[in-house]
PDB file of N, CA and C in Angstrom:
ATOM      1  N   MET I   1      17.305  -8.034   5.106  1.00  0.00           N
ATOM      2  CA  MET I   1      17.096  -7.182   3.950  1.00  0.00           C
ATOM      3  C   MET I   1      17.681  -5.804   4.273  1.00  0.00           C
ATOM      4  N   SER I   2      18.467  -5.267   3.349  1.00  0.00           N
ATOM      5  CA  SER I   2      19.082  -3.961   3.583  1.00  0.00           C
ATOM      6  C   SER I   2      18.020  -2.857   3.535  1.00  0.00           C
ATOM      7  N   GLU I   3      18.370  -1.716   4.103  1.00  0.00           N
ATOM      8  CA  GLU I   3      17.432  -0.587   4.137  1.00  0.00           C
ATOM      9  C   GLU I   3      17.084  -0.114   2.730  1.00  0.00           C
ATOM     10  N   GLN I   4      18.069  -0.092   1.831  1.00  0.00           N
ATOM     11  CA  GLN I   4      17.817   0.379   0.465  1.00  0.00           C
ATOM     12  C   GLN I   4      16.881  -0.567  -0.277  1.00  0.00           C
ATOM     13  N   VAL I   5      17.078  -1.871  -0.094  1.00  0.00           N
ATOM     14  CA  VAL I   5      16.199  -2.854  -0.734  1.00  0.00           C
ATOM     15  C   VAL I   5      14.778  -2.706  -0.198  1.00  0.00           C
ATOM     16  N   ARG I   6      14.672  -2.544   1.110  1.00  0.00           N
ATOM     17  CA  ARG I   6      13.350  -2.372   1.735  1.00  0.00           C
ATOM     18  C   ARG I   6      12.679  -1.087   1.251  1.00  0.00           C
ATOM     19  N   GLU I   7      13.446  -0.006   1.173  1.00  0.00           N
ATOM     20  CA  GLU I   7      12.909   1.268   0.682  1.00  0.00           C
ATOM     21  C   GLU I   7      12.390   1.126  -0.746  1.00  0.00           C
ATOM     22  N   ASN I   8      13.143   0.465  -1.605  1.00  0.00           N
ATOM     23  CA  ASN I   8      12.709   0.261  -2.993  1.00  0.00           C
ATOM     24  C   ASN I   8      11.451  -0.593  -3.072  1.00  0.00           C
ATOM     25  N   ARG I   9      11.362  -1.621  -2.228  1.00  0.00           N
ATOM     26  CA  ARG I   9      10.170  -2.469  -2.200  1.00  0.00           C
ATOM     27  C   ARG I   9       8.947  -1.657  -1.777  1.00  0.00           C
ATOM     28  N   LEU I  10       9.119  -0.786  -0.770  1.00  0.00           N
ATOM     29  CA  LEU I  10       8.006   0.051  -0.315  1.00  0.00           C
ATOM     30  C   LEU I  10       7.635   1.095  -1.366  1.00  0.00           C
ATOM     31  N   ARG I  11       8.604   1.598  -2.117  1.00  0.00           N
ATOM     32  CA  ARG I  11       8.302   2.531  -3.212  1.00  0.00           C
ATOM     33  C   ARG I  11       7.406   1.862  -4.254  1.00  0.00           C
ATOM     34  N   ARG I  12       7.739   0.627  -4.610  1.00  0.00           N
ATOM     35  CA  ARG I  12       6.915  -0.104  -5.581  1.00  0.00           C
ATOM     36  C   ARG I  12       5.527  -0.385  -5.020  1.00  0.00           C
ATOM     37  N   MET I  13       5.450  -0.733  -3.740  1.00  0.00           N
ATOM     38  CA  MET I  13       4.161  -0.987  -3.101  1.00  0.00           C
ATOM     39  C   MET I  13       3.301   0.283  -3.115  1.00  0.00           C
ATOM     40  N   ALA I  14       3.923   1.434  -2.818  1.00  0.00           N
ATOM     41  CA  ALA I  14       3.201   2.708  -2.826  1.00  0.00           C
ATOM     42  C   ALA I  14       2.716   3.040  -4.232  1.00  0.00           C
ATOM     43  N   THR I  15       3.554   2.815  -5.225  1.00  0.00           N
ATOM     44  CA  THR I  15       3.185   3.102  -6.614  1.00  0.00           C
ATOM     45  C   THR I  15       1.972   2.291  -7.037  1.00  0.00           C
ATOM     46  N   ARG I  16       1.917   1.029  -6.627  1.00  0.00           N
ATOM     47  CA  ARG I  16       0.764   0.188  -6.969  1.00  0.00           C
ATOM     48  C   ARG I  16      -0.524   0.702  -6.338  1.00  0.00           C
ATOM     49  N   GLN I  17      -0.407   1.471  -5.246  1.00  0.00           N
ATOM     50  CA  GLN I  17      -1.575   2.037  -4.580  1.00  0.00           C
ATOM     51  C   GLN I  17      -1.832   3.482  -5.012  1.00  0.00           C
ATOM     52  N   GLY I  18      -1.115   3.956  -6.011  1.00  0.00           N
ATOM     53  CA  GLY I  18      -1.311   5.309  -6.522  1.00  0.00           C
ATOM     54  C   GLY I  18      -0.648   6.382  -5.679  1.00  0.00           C
ATOM     55  N   LEU I  19       0.346   6.006  -4.882  1.00  0.00           N
ATOM     56  CA  LEU I  19       1.032   6.938  -3.999  1.00  0.00           C
ATOM     57  C   LEU I  19       2.497   7.056  -4.394  1.00  0.00           C
ATOM     58  N   VAL I  20       3.164   8.057  -3.813  1.00  0.00           N
ATOM     59  CA  VAL I  20       4.595   8.253  -4.032  1.00  0.00           C
ATOM     60  C   VAL I  20       5.262   8.304  -2.661  1.00  0.00           C
ATOM     61  N   LEU I  21       6.304   7.498  -2.473  1.00  0.00           N
ATOM     62  CA  LEU I  21       7.088   7.528  -1.242  1.00  0.00           C
ATOM     63  C   LEU I  21       8.214   8.532  -1.429  1.00  0.00           C
ATOM     64  N   GLU I  22       8.244   9.559  -0.577  1.00  0.00           N
ATOM     65  CA  GLU I  22       9.286  10.583  -0.661  1.00  0.00           C
ATOM     66  C   GLU I  22      10.155  10.526   0.579  1.00  0.00           C
ATOM     67  N   LYS I  23      11.454  10.679   0.380  1.00  0.00           N
ATOM     68  CA  LYS I  23      12.403  10.716   1.482  1.00  0.00           C
ATOM     69  C   LYS I  23      12.834  12.157   1.711  1.00  0.00           C
ATOM     70  N   CYS I  24      12.967  12.530   2.974  1.00  0.00           N
ATOM     71  CA  CYS I  24      13.424  13.878   3.311  1.00  0.00           C
ATOM     72  C   CYS I  24      14.811  14.092   2.716  1.00  0.00           C
ATOM     73  N   ARG I  25      15.029  15.229   2.101  1.00  0.00           N
ATOM     74  CA  ARG I  25      16.277  15.503   1.377  1.00  0.00           C
ATOM     75  C   ARG I  25      17.374  16.082   2.263  1.00  0.00           C
ATOM     76  N   ARG I  26      17.121  16.253   3.536  1.00  0.00           N
ATOM     77  CA  ARG I  26      18.142  16.814   4.421  1.00  0.00           C
ATOM     78  C   ARG I  26      19.354  15.905   4.480  1.00  0.00           C
ATOM     79  N   ARG I  27      20.538  16.490   4.472  1.00  0.00           N
ATOM     80  CA  ARG I  27      21.783  15.727   4.427  1.00  0.00           C
ATOM     81  C   ARG I  27      22.537  15.715   5.755  1.00  0.00           C
ATOM     82  N   ASP I  28      22.099  16.500   6.722  1.00  0.00           N
ATOM     83  CA  ASP I  28      22.759  16.553   8.023  1.00  0.00           C
ATOM     84  C   ASP I  28      22.110  15.528   8.954  1.00  0.00           C
ATOM     85  N   PRO I  29      22.834  14.500   9.380  1.00  0.00           N
ATOM     86  CA  PRO I  29      22.246  13.463  10.233  1.00  0.00           C
ATOM     87  C   PRO I  29      21.705  13.981  11.561  1.00  0.00           C
ATOM     88  N   ARG I  30      22.132  15.155  12.006  1.00  0.00           N
ATOM     89  CA  ARG I  30      21.627  15.724  13.259  1.00  0.00           C
ATOM     90  C   ARG I  30      20.367  16.550  13.057  1.00  0.00           C
ATOM     91  N   SER I  31      19.979  16.750  11.824  1.00  0.00           N
ATOM     92  CA  SER I  31      18.816  17.570  11.493  1.00  0.00           C
ATOM     93  C   SER I  31      17.514  16.819  11.770  1.00  0.00           C
ATOM     94  N   ILE I  32      16.508  17.537  12.232  1.00  0.00           N
ATOM     95  CA  ILE I  32      15.189  16.940  12.446  1.00  0.00           C
ATOM     96  C   ILE I  32      14.627  16.534  11.093  1.00  0.00           C
ATOM     97  N   GLY I  33      14.165  15.322  11.003  1.00  0.00           N
ATOM     98  CA  GLY I  33      13.587  14.830   9.767  1.00  0.00           C
ATOM     99  C   GLY I  33      14.551  14.061   8.893  1.00  0.00           C
ATOM    100  N   TYR I  34      15.833  14.080   9.229  1.00  0.00           N
ATOM    101  CA  TYR I  34      16.833  13.377   8.417  1.00  0.00           C
ATOM    102  C   TYR I  34      16.488  11.887   8.321  1.00  0.00           C
ATOM    103  N   GLY I  35      16.470  11.358   7.113  1.00  0.00           N
ATOM    104  CA  GLY I  35      16.242   9.935   6.906  1.00  0.00           C
ATOM    105  C   GLY I  35      14.810   9.479   7.095  1.00  0.00           C
ATOM    106  N   THR I  36      13.860  10.425   7.132  1.00  0.00           N
ATOM    107  CA  THR I  36      12.459  10.050   7.322  1.00  0.00           C
ATOM    108  C   THR I  36      11.694  10.180   6.007  1.00  0.00           C
ATOM    109  N   PHE I  37      10.459   9.706   6.008  1.00  0.00           N
ATOM    110  CA  PHE I  37       9.681   9.576   4.783  1.00  0.00           C
ATOM    111  C   PHE I  37       8.286  10.164   4.952  1.00  0.00           C
ATOM    112  N   ARG I  38       7.598  10.318   3.815  1.00  0.00           N
ATOM    113  CA  ARG I  38       6.176  10.641   3.787  1.00  0.00           C
ATOM    114  C   ARG I  38       5.576  10.005   2.541  1.00  0.00           C
ATOM    115  N   LEU I  39       4.265   9.832   2.560  1.00  0.00           N
ATOM    116  CA  LEU I  39       3.535   9.315   1.405  1.00  0.00           C
ATOM    117  C   LEU I  39       2.671  10.428   0.852  1.00  0.00           C
ATOM    118  N   VAL I  40       2.733  10.635  -0.456  1.00  0.00           N
ATOM    119  CA  VAL I  40       1.941  11.683  -1.103  1.00  0.00           C
ATOM    120  C   VAL I  40       1.186  11.099  -2.290  1.00  0.00           C
ATOM    121  N   ARG I  41       0.152  11.812  -2.685  1.00  0.00           N
ATOM    122  CA  ARG I  41      -0.629  11.447  -3.872  1.00  0.00           C
ATOM    123  C   ARG I  41      -0.564  12.621  -4.831  1.00  0.00           C
ATOM    124  N   ASP I  42      -0.175  12.357  -6.066  1.00  0.00           N
ATOM    125  CA  ASP I  42      -0.160  13.401  -7.092  1.00  0.00           C
ATOM    126  C   ASP I  42      -1.584  13.715  -7.516  1.00  0.00           C
ATOM    127  N   ILE I  43      -1.876  15.004  -7.706  1.00  0.00           N
ATOM    128  CA  ILE I  43      -3.198  15.451  -8.138  1.00  0.00           C
ATOM    129  C   ILE I  43      -3.069  15.993  -9.559  1.00  0.00           C
ATOM    130  N   TYR I  44      -3.881  15.455 -10.433  1.00  0.00           N
ATOM    131  CA  TYR I  44      -3.867  15.838 -11.847  1.00  0.00           C
ATOM    132  C   TYR I  44      -5.215  16.423 -12.249  1.00  0.00           C
ATOM    133  N   VAL I  45      -5.190  17.359 -13.182  1.00  0.00           N
ATOM    134  CA  VAL I  45      -6.391  17.826 -13.868  1.00  0.00           C
ATOM    135  C   VAL I  45      -6.171  17.448 -15.324  1.00  0.00           C
ATOM    136  N   GLY I  46      -6.904  16.450 -15.766  1.00  0.00           N
ATOM    137  CA  GLY I  46      -6.641  15.898 -17.091  1.00  0.00           C
ATOM    138  C   GLY I  46      -5.296  15.208 -17.067  1.00  0.00           C
ATOM    139  N   GLN I  47      -4.394  15.634 -17.919  1.00  0.00           N
ATOM    140  CA  GLN I  47      -3.045  15.073 -17.971  1.00  0.00           C
ATOM    141  C   GLN I  47      -2.009  15.983 -17.307  1.00  0.00           C
ATOM    142  N   VAL I  48      -2.457  17.070 -16.675  1.00  0.00           N
ATOM    143  CA  VAL I  48      -1.544  18.069 -16.131  1.00  0.00           C
ATOM    144  C   VAL I  48      -1.441  17.922 -14.612  1.00  0.00           C
ATOM    145  N   TRP I  49      -0.197  17.736 -14.122  1.00  0.00           N
ATOM    146  CA  TRP I  49       0.043  17.651 -12.690  1.00  0.00           C
ATOM    147  C   TRP I  49      -0.115  19.037 -12.090  1.00  0.00           C
ATOM    148  N   ILE I  50      -0.884  19.142 -10.980  1.00  0.00           N
ATOM    149  CA  ILE I  50      -1.063  20.457 -10.370  1.00  0.00           C
ATOM    150  C   ILE I  50      -0.590  20.537  -8.926  1.00  0.00           C
ATOM    151  N   ASP I  51      -0.591  19.425  -8.188  1.00  0.00           N
ATOM    152  CA  ASP I  51      -0.253  19.513  -6.773  1.00  0.00           C
ATOM    153  C   ASP I  51       0.036  18.130  -6.209  1.00  0.00           C
ATOM    154  N   ARG I  52       0.492  18.106  -4.961  1.00  0.00           N
ATOM    155  CA  ARG I  52       0.683  16.864  -4.210  1.00  0.00           C
ATOM    156  C   ARG I  52      -0.080  16.972  -2.906  1.00  0.00           C
ATOM    157  N   GLU I  53      -0.796  15.919  -2.573  1.00  0.00           N
ATOM    158  CA  GLU I  53      -1.534  15.838  -1.316  1.00  0.00           C
ATOM    159  C   GLU I  53      -0.770  14.899  -0.388  1.00  0.00           C
ATOM    160  N   ILE I  54      -0.457  15.373   0.822  1.00  0.00           N
ATOM    161  CA  ILE I  54       0.228  14.519   1.788  1.00  0.00           C
ATOM    162  C   ILE I  54      -0.788  13.536   2.348  1.00  0.00           C
ATOM    163  N   VAL I  55      -0.506  12.252   2.191  1.00  0.00           N
ATOM    164  CA  VAL I  55      -1.414  11.198   2.628  1.00  0.00           C
ATOM    165  C   VAL I  55      -1.037  10.711   4.018  1.00  0.00           C
ATOM    166  N   ALA I  56       0.251  10.528   4.273  1.00  0.00           N
ATOM    167  CA  ALA I  56       0.718  10.041   5.571  1.00  0.00           C
ATOM    168  C   ALA I  56       2.038  10.712   5.921  1.00  0.00           C
ATOM    169  N   SER I  57       2.071  11.310   7.116  1.00  0.00           N
ATOM    170  CA  SER I  57       3.289  11.921   7.635  1.00  0.00           C
ATOM    171  C   SER I  57       3.136  11.989   9.147  1.00  0.00           C
ATOM    172  N   ASP I  58       4.106  12.611   9.815  1.00  0.00           N
ATOM    173  CA  ASP I  58       4.013  12.725  11.269  1.00  0.00           C
ATOM    174  C   ASP I  58       3.217  13.954  11.704  1.00  0.00           C
ATOM    175  N   GLY I  59       2.700  14.715  10.756  1.00  0.00           N
ATOM    176  CA  GLY I  59       1.898  15.888  11.083  1.00  0.00           C
ATOM    177  C   GLY I  59       2.699  17.167  11.225  1.00  0.00           C
ATOM    178  N   SER I  60       4.001  17.113  11.007  1.00  0.00           N
ATOM    179  CA  SER I  60       4.816  18.316  11.115  1.00  0.00           C
ATOM    180  C   SER I  60       4.581  19.222   9.909  1.00  0.00           C
ATOM    181  N   ARG I  61       5.111  20.420  10.004  1.00  0.00           N
ATOM    182  CA  ARG I  61       4.918  21.406   8.938  1.00  0.00           C
ATOM    183  C   ARG I  61       5.516  20.933   7.613  1.00  0.00           C
ATOM    184  N   ARG I  62       6.658  20.268   7.655  1.00  0.00           N
ATOM    185  CA  ARG I  62       7.316  19.796   6.435  1.00  0.00           C
ATOM    186  C   ARG I  62       6.686  18.516   5.910  1.00  0.00           C
ATOM    187  N   GLY I  63       6.012  17.762   6.791  1.00  0.00           N
ATOM    188  CA  GLY I  63       5.284  16.597   6.333  1.00  0.00           C
ATOM    189  C   GLY I  63       6.065  15.305   6.264  1.00  0.00           C
ATOM    190  N   TYR I  64       7.299  15.282   6.734  1.00  0.00           N
ATOM    191  CA  TYR I  64       8.061  14.038   6.768  1.00  0.00           C
ATOM    192  C   TYR I  64       7.962  13.476   8.184  1.00  0.00           C
ATOM    193  N   GLY I  65       8.788  12.521   8.526  1.00  0.00           N
ATOM    194  CA  GLY I  65       8.828  12.041   9.901  1.00  0.00           C
ATOM    195  C   GLY I  65       8.475  10.583  10.079  1.00  0.00           C
ATOM    196  N   LEU I  66       8.081   9.885   9.013  1.00  0.00           N
ATOM    197  CA  LEU I  66       7.732   8.475   9.133  1.00  0.00           C
ATOM    198  C   LEU I  66       8.966   7.597   8.958  1.00  0.00           C
ATOM    199  N   SER I  67       9.033   6.538   9.757  1.00  0.00           N
ATOM    200  CA  SER I  67      10.079   5.533   9.565  1.00  0.00           C
ATOM    201  C   SER I  67       9.616   4.544   8.503  1.00  0.00           C
ATOM    202  N   LEU I  68      10.512   3.691   8.047  1.00  0.00           N
ATOM    203  CA  LEU I  68      10.122   2.671   7.071  1.00  0.00           C
ATOM    204  C   LEU I  68       9.101   1.707   7.670  1.00  0.00           C
ATOM    205  N   ASP I  69       9.202   1.434   8.974  1.00  0.00           N
ATOM    206  CA  ASP I  69       8.209   0.574   9.632  1.00  0.00           C
ATOM    207  C   ASP I  69       6.821   1.195   9.564  1.00  0.00           C
ATOM    208  N   GLN I  70       6.727   2.498   9.817  1.00  0.00           N
ATOM    209  CA  GLN I  70       5.439   3.187   9.771  1.00  0.00           C
ATOM    210  C   GLN I  70       4.889   3.235   8.353  1.00  0.00           C
ATOM    211  N   VAL I  71       5.753   3.453   7.379  1.00  0.00           N
ATOM    212  CA  VAL I  71       5.326   3.465   5.973  1.00  0.00           C
ATOM    213  C   VAL I  71       4.775   2.099   5.595  1.00  0.00           C
ATOM    214  N   GLU I  72       5.495   1.046   5.960  1.00  0.00           N
ATOM    215  CA  GLU I  72       5.055  -0.310   5.635  1.00  0.00           C
ATOM    216  C   GLU I  72       3.716  -0.619   6.285  1.00  0.00           C
ATOM    217  N   SER I  73       3.552  -0.238   7.533  1.00  0.00           N
ATOM    218  CA  SER I  73       2.287  -0.463   8.229  1.00  0.00           C
ATOM    219  C   SER I  73       1.143   0.262   7.528  1.00  0.00           C
ATOM    220  N   TYR I  74       1.360   1.507   7.125  1.00  0.00           N
ATOM    221  CA  TYR I  74       0.321   2.266   6.429  1.00  0.00           C
ATOM    222  C   TYR I  74      -0.054   1.592   5.114  1.00  0.00           C
ATOM    223  N   LEU I  75       0.949   1.194   4.353  1.00  0.00           N
ATOM    224  CA  LEU I  75       0.683   0.596   3.041  1.00  0.00           C
ATOM    225  C   LEU I  75      -0.008  -0.760   3.151  1.00  0.00           C
ATOM    226  N   LEU I  76       0.274  -1.510   4.194  1.00  0.00           N
ATOM    227  CA  LEU I  76      -0.343  -2.825   4.356  1.00  0.00           C
ATOM    228  C   LEU I  76      -1.754  -2.751   4.920  1.00  0.00           C
ATOM    229  N   HIS I  77      -2.058  -1.699   5.682  1.00  0.00           N
ATOM    230  CA  HIS I  77      -3.340  -1.643   6.388  1.00  0.00           C
ATOM    231  C   HIS I  77      -4.298  -0.582   5.878  1.00  0.00           C
ATOM    232  N   ASN I  78      -3.960   0.116   4.825  1.00  0.00           N
ATOM    233  CA  ASN I  78      -4.872   1.128   4.261  1.00  0.00           C
ATOM    234  C   ASN I  78      -5.115   0.870   2.807  1.00  0.00           C
TER     235      ASN I  78
END
């Protein structure tokens, strides 16, 4: 299975659990965090989006750092 297909499958899995899979937007392959992910939960008051809560990350300040394997493990076991 290609990485893009796997990423899309994990995005759908996260959505079913009320989460959003976000990919780090850095474009430099030598940059820390390039190609890594995090899971977030949108916070709403009524129908109005107000914030995002980081549910799973590597604990860094930016909140990314998870591989697809780590994302899959989190989604399957939590």
